[in-house]
Coordinates of C-alpha atoms and ligand atoms in Angstrom, one line a residue:
X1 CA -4.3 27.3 18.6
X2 CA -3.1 24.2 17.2
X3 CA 0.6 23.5 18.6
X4 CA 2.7 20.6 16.3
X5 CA 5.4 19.1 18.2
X6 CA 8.5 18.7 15.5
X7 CA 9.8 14.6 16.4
X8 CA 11.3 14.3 13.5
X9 CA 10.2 10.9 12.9
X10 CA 9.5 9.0 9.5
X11 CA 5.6 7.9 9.5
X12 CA 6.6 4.3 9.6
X13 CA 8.5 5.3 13.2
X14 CA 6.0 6.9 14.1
X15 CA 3.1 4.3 13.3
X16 CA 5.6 1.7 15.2
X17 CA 5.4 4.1 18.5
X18 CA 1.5 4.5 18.2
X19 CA 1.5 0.2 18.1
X20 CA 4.0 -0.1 20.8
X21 CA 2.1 2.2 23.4
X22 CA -1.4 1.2 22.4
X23 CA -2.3 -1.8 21.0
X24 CA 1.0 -4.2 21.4
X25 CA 2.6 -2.9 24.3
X26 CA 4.8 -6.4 25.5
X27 CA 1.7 -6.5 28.3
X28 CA -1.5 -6.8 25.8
X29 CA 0.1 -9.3 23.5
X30 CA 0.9 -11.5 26.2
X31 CA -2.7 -11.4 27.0
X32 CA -3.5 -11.9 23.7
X33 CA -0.8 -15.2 23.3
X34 CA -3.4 -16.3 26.5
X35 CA -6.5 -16.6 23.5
X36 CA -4.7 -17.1 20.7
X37 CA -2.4 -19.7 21.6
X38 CA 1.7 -19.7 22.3
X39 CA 3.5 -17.9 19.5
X40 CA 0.4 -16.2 18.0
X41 CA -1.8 -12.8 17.5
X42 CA -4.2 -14.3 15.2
X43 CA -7.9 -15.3 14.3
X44 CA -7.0 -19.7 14.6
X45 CA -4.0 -19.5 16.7
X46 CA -1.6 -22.8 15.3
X47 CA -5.1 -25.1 14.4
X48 CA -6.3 -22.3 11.6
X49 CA -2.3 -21.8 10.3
X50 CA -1.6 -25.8 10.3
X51 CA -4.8 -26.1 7.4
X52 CA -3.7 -22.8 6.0
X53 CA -0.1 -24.1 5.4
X54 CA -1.0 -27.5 4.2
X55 CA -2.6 -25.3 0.9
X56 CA 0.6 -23.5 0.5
X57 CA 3.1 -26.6 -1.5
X58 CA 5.7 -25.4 0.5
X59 CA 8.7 -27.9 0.0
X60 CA 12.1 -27.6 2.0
X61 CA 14.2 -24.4 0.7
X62 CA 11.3 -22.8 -0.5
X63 CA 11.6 -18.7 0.3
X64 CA 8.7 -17.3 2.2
X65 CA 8.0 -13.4 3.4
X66 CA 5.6 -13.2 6.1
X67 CA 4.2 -9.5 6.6
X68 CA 3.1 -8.5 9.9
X69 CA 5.3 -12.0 11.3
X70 CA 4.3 -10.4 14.7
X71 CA 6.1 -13.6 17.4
X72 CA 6.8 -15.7 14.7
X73 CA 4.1 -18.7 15.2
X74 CA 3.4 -19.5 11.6
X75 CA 7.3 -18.6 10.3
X76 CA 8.7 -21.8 13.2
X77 CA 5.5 -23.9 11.7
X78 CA 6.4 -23.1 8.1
X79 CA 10.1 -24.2 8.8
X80 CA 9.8 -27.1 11.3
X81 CA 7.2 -29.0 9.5
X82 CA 8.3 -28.1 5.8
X83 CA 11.7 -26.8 5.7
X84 CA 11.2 -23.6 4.3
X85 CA 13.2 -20.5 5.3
X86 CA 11.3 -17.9 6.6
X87 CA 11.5 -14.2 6.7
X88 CA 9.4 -12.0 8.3
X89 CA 8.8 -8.3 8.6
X90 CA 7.1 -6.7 11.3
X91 CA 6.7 -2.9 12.7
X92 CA 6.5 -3.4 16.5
X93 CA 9.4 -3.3 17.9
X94 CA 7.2 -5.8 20.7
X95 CA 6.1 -8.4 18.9
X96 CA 9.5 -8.4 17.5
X97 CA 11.6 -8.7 20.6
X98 CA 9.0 -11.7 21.8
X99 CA 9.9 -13.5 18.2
X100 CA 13.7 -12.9 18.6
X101 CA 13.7 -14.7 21.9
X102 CA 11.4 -17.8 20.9
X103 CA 13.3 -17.9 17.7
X104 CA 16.6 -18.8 20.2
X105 CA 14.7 -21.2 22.3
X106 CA 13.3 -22.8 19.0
X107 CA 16.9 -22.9 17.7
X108 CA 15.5 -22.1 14.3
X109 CA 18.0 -19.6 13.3
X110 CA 19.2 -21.2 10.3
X111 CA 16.0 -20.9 9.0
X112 CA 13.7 -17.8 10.2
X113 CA 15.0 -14.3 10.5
X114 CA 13.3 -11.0 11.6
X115 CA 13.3 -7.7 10.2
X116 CA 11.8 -4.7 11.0
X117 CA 10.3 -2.8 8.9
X118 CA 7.1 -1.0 7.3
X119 CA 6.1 -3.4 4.1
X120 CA 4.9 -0.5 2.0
X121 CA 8.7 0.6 1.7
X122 CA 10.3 -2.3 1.3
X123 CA 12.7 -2.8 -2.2
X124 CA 12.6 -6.9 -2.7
X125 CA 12.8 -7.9 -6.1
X126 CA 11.2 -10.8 -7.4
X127 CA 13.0 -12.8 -4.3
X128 CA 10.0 -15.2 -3.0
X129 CA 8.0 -18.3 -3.6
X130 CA 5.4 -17.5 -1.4
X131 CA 4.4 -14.0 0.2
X132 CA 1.8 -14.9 3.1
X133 CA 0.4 -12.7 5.8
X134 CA -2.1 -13.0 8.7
X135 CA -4.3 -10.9 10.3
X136 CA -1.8 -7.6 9.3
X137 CA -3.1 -5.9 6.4
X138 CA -6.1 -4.4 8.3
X139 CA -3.2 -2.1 9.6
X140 CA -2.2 -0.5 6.1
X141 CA -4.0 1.7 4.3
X142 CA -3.1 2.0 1.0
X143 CA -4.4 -1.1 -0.8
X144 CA -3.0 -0.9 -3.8
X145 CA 0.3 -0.4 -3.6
X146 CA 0.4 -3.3 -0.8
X147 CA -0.6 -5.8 -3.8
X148 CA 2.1 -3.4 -6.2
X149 CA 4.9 -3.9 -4.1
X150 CA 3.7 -7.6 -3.3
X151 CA 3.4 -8.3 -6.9
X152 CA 7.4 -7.3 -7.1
X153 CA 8.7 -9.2 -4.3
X154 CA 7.0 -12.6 -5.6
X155 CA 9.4 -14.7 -8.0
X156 CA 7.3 -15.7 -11.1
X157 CA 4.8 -18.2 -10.7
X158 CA 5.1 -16.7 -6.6
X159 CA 2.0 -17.6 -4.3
X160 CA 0.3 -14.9 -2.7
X161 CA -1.4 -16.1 0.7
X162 CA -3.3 -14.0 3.2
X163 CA -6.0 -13.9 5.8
X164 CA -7.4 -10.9 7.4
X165 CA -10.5 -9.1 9.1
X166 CA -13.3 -8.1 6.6
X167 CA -16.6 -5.6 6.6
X168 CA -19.0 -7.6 6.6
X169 CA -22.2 -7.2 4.4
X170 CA -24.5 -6.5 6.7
X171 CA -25.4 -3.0 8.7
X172 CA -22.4 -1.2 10.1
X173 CA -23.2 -0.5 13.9
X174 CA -22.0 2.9 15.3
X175 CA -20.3 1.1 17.8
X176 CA -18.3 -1.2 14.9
X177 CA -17.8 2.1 13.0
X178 CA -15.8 3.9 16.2
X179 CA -13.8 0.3 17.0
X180 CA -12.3 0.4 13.7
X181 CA -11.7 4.2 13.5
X182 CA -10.3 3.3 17.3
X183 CA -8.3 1.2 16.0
X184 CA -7.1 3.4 12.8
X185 CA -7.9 -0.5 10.8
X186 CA -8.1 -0.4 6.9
X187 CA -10.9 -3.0 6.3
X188 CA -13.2 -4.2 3.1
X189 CA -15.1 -6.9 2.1
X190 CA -13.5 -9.7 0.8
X191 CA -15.5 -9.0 -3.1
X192 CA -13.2 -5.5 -2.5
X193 CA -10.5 -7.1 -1.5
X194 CA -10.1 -9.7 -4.6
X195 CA -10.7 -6.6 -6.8
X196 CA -7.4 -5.0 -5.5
X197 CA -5.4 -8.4 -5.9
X198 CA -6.5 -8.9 -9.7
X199 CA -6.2 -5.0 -10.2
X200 CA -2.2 -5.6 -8.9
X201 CA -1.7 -8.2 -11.8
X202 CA -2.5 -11.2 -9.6
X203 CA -3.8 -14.2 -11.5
X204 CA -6.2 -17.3 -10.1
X205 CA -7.1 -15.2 -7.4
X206 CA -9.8 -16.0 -4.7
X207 CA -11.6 -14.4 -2.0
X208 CA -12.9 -16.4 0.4
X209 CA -15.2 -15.2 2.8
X210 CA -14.3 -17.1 5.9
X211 CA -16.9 -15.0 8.1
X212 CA -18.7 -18.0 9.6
X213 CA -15.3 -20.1 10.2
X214 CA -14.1 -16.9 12.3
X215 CA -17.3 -17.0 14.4
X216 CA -16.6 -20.2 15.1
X217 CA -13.2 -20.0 16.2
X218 CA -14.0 -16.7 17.9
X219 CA -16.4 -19.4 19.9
X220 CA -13.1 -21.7 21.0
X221 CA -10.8 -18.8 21.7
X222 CA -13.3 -18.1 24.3
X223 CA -13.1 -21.7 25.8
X224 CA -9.1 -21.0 26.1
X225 CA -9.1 -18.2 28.4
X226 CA -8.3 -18.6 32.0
X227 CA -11.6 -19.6 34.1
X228 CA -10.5 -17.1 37.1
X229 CA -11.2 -14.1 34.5
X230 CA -8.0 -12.6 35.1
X231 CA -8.0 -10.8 32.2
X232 CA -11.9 -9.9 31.8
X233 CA -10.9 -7.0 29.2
X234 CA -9.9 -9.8 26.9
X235 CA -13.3 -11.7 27.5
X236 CA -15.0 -8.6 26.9
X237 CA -13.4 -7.9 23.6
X238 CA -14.6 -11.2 22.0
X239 CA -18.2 -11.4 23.2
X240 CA -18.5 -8.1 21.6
X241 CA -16.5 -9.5 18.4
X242 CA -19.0 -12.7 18.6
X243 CA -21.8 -10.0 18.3
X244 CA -20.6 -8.7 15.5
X245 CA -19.9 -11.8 13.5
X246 CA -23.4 -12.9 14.4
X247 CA -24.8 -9.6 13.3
X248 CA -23.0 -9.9 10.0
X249 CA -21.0 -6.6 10.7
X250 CA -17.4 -8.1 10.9
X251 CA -15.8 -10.7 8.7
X252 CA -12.9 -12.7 7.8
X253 CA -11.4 -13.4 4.8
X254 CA -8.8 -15.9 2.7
X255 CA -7.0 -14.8 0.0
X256 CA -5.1 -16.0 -2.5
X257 CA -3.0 -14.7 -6.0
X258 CA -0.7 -16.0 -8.6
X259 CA 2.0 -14.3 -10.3
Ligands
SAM301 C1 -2.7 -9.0 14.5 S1 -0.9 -9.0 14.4 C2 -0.7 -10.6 13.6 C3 0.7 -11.1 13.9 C4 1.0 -12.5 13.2 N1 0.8 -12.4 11.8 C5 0.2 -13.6 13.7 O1 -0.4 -14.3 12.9 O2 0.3 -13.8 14.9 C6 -0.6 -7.8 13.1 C7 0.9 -7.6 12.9 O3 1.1 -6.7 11.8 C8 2.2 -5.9 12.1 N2 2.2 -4.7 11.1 C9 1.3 -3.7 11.0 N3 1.6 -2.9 10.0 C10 2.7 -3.4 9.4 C11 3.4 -3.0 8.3 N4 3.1 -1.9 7.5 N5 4.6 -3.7 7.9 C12 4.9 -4.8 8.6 N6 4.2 -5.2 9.7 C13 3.1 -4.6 10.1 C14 2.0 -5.5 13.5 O4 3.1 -4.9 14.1 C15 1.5 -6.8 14.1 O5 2.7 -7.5 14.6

């Protein structure tokens, strides 16, 4: 017989206490800062977010959301190197408490702030120039009403700018297929994915499939690691993830709306 324990939590506390014990306990994303580079959990580390940023016109003052800010890497970039003020959202409580304390070293309170929060409830009304997002929608499910309640948080003429892991075309591997169930990840190609951003109202949207740009820097984040293989789990994770890029199985994608 089935036995359901009553916590009495909301799904997005209890999606937060699945991340916090599993995937982004303060340990692993330590380990992952060691491949991704200080301040970061995603595919490029500061080299892939300084191009990405460059795209974004962001002028000094400018308003910027960042879902999924995780330690804060691209929100101090965003701020010190164009002046924009930065919030950013994030449900593990983890990530966040890494991001409060470089945001105090940084001295960048003035113009980054962190929230905690699930996205998908969020009530911001028309409030941002730009909504941008890396490597975190692979975590939420329901697709449409990410790009709904986007849609509603970006000021008119409002940029939408994300990057995140994609099927690839090819074959799915059995192997692939229980990593991402693992993982409880949301994925699609980016064709799929453009489809949701124009079906949300987007306008000048594109869907760049940025698969062979993530092998590569899958490639370099391998050069980072420490040569003493003191965290070989790490190691293992992206010669598997090279396999997959190379076997056309797992993707990347940029992505880009207008309101
Ligand atoms: C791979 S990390 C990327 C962190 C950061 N964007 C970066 O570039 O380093 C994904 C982040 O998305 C956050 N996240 C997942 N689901 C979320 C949601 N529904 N709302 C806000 N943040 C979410 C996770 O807690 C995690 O910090």
């Amino acid at each position: 017989m089935d036995i359901l324990i009553e916590t009495g939590a909301t799904p997005a506390e209890s999606k937060t206490a699945q991340l916090d014990a599993t995937q982004y306990t303060r340990e692993s994303i330590l380990k992952y800062e060691k491949i991704f580079g200080k301040n970061f959990v995603s595919t490029g580390g500061a080299e892939s977010t300084r191009e990405i940023i460059a795209m974004l016109n962001l002028k000094p003052g400018m308003k910027v959301l960042d879902i999924g800010s995780g330690l804060g890497g691209s929100a101090f970039m965003m701020a010190q190197e164009y002046g924009a003020q930065v919030h950013g959202l994030d449900l593990s409580h983890n990530m966040l408490d890494i991001a409060q304390e470089r945001l105090h070293e940084l001295n960048l309170e003035k113009q980054v702030s962190f929230e905690y929060g699930d996205f998908l409830e969020s009530q911001i009304d028309a409030q941002y120039d730009v909504v941008y997002s890396r490597d975190a929608f692979l975590h939420i499910h329901d697709k449409a009403k990410l790009f709904q309640v986007i849609f509603k948080t970006l000021k008119p003429n409002g940029l939408l700018f994300f990057t995140d892991y994609c099927w690839g075309e090819g074959e799915h591997s059995e192997e692939f297929l229980a990593y991402v169930a693992q993982r409880g990840y949301a994925m699609y190609t980016p064709k799929e994915y453009g489809e949701f951003i124009k079906a949300a109202g987007f306008k000048d949207v594109q869907a760049l499939d940025k698969t062979k740009l993530f092998g590569d820097y899958l490639r370099l984040e391998l050069e980072k690691l420490p040569k003493d293989n003191s965290i070989p789990e790490i190691r293992q994770s992206w010669n598997e993830k090279i396999l997959r890029n190379q076997r056309g199985e797992q993707g990347w994608g940029w992505f880009m709306g207008k309101k």
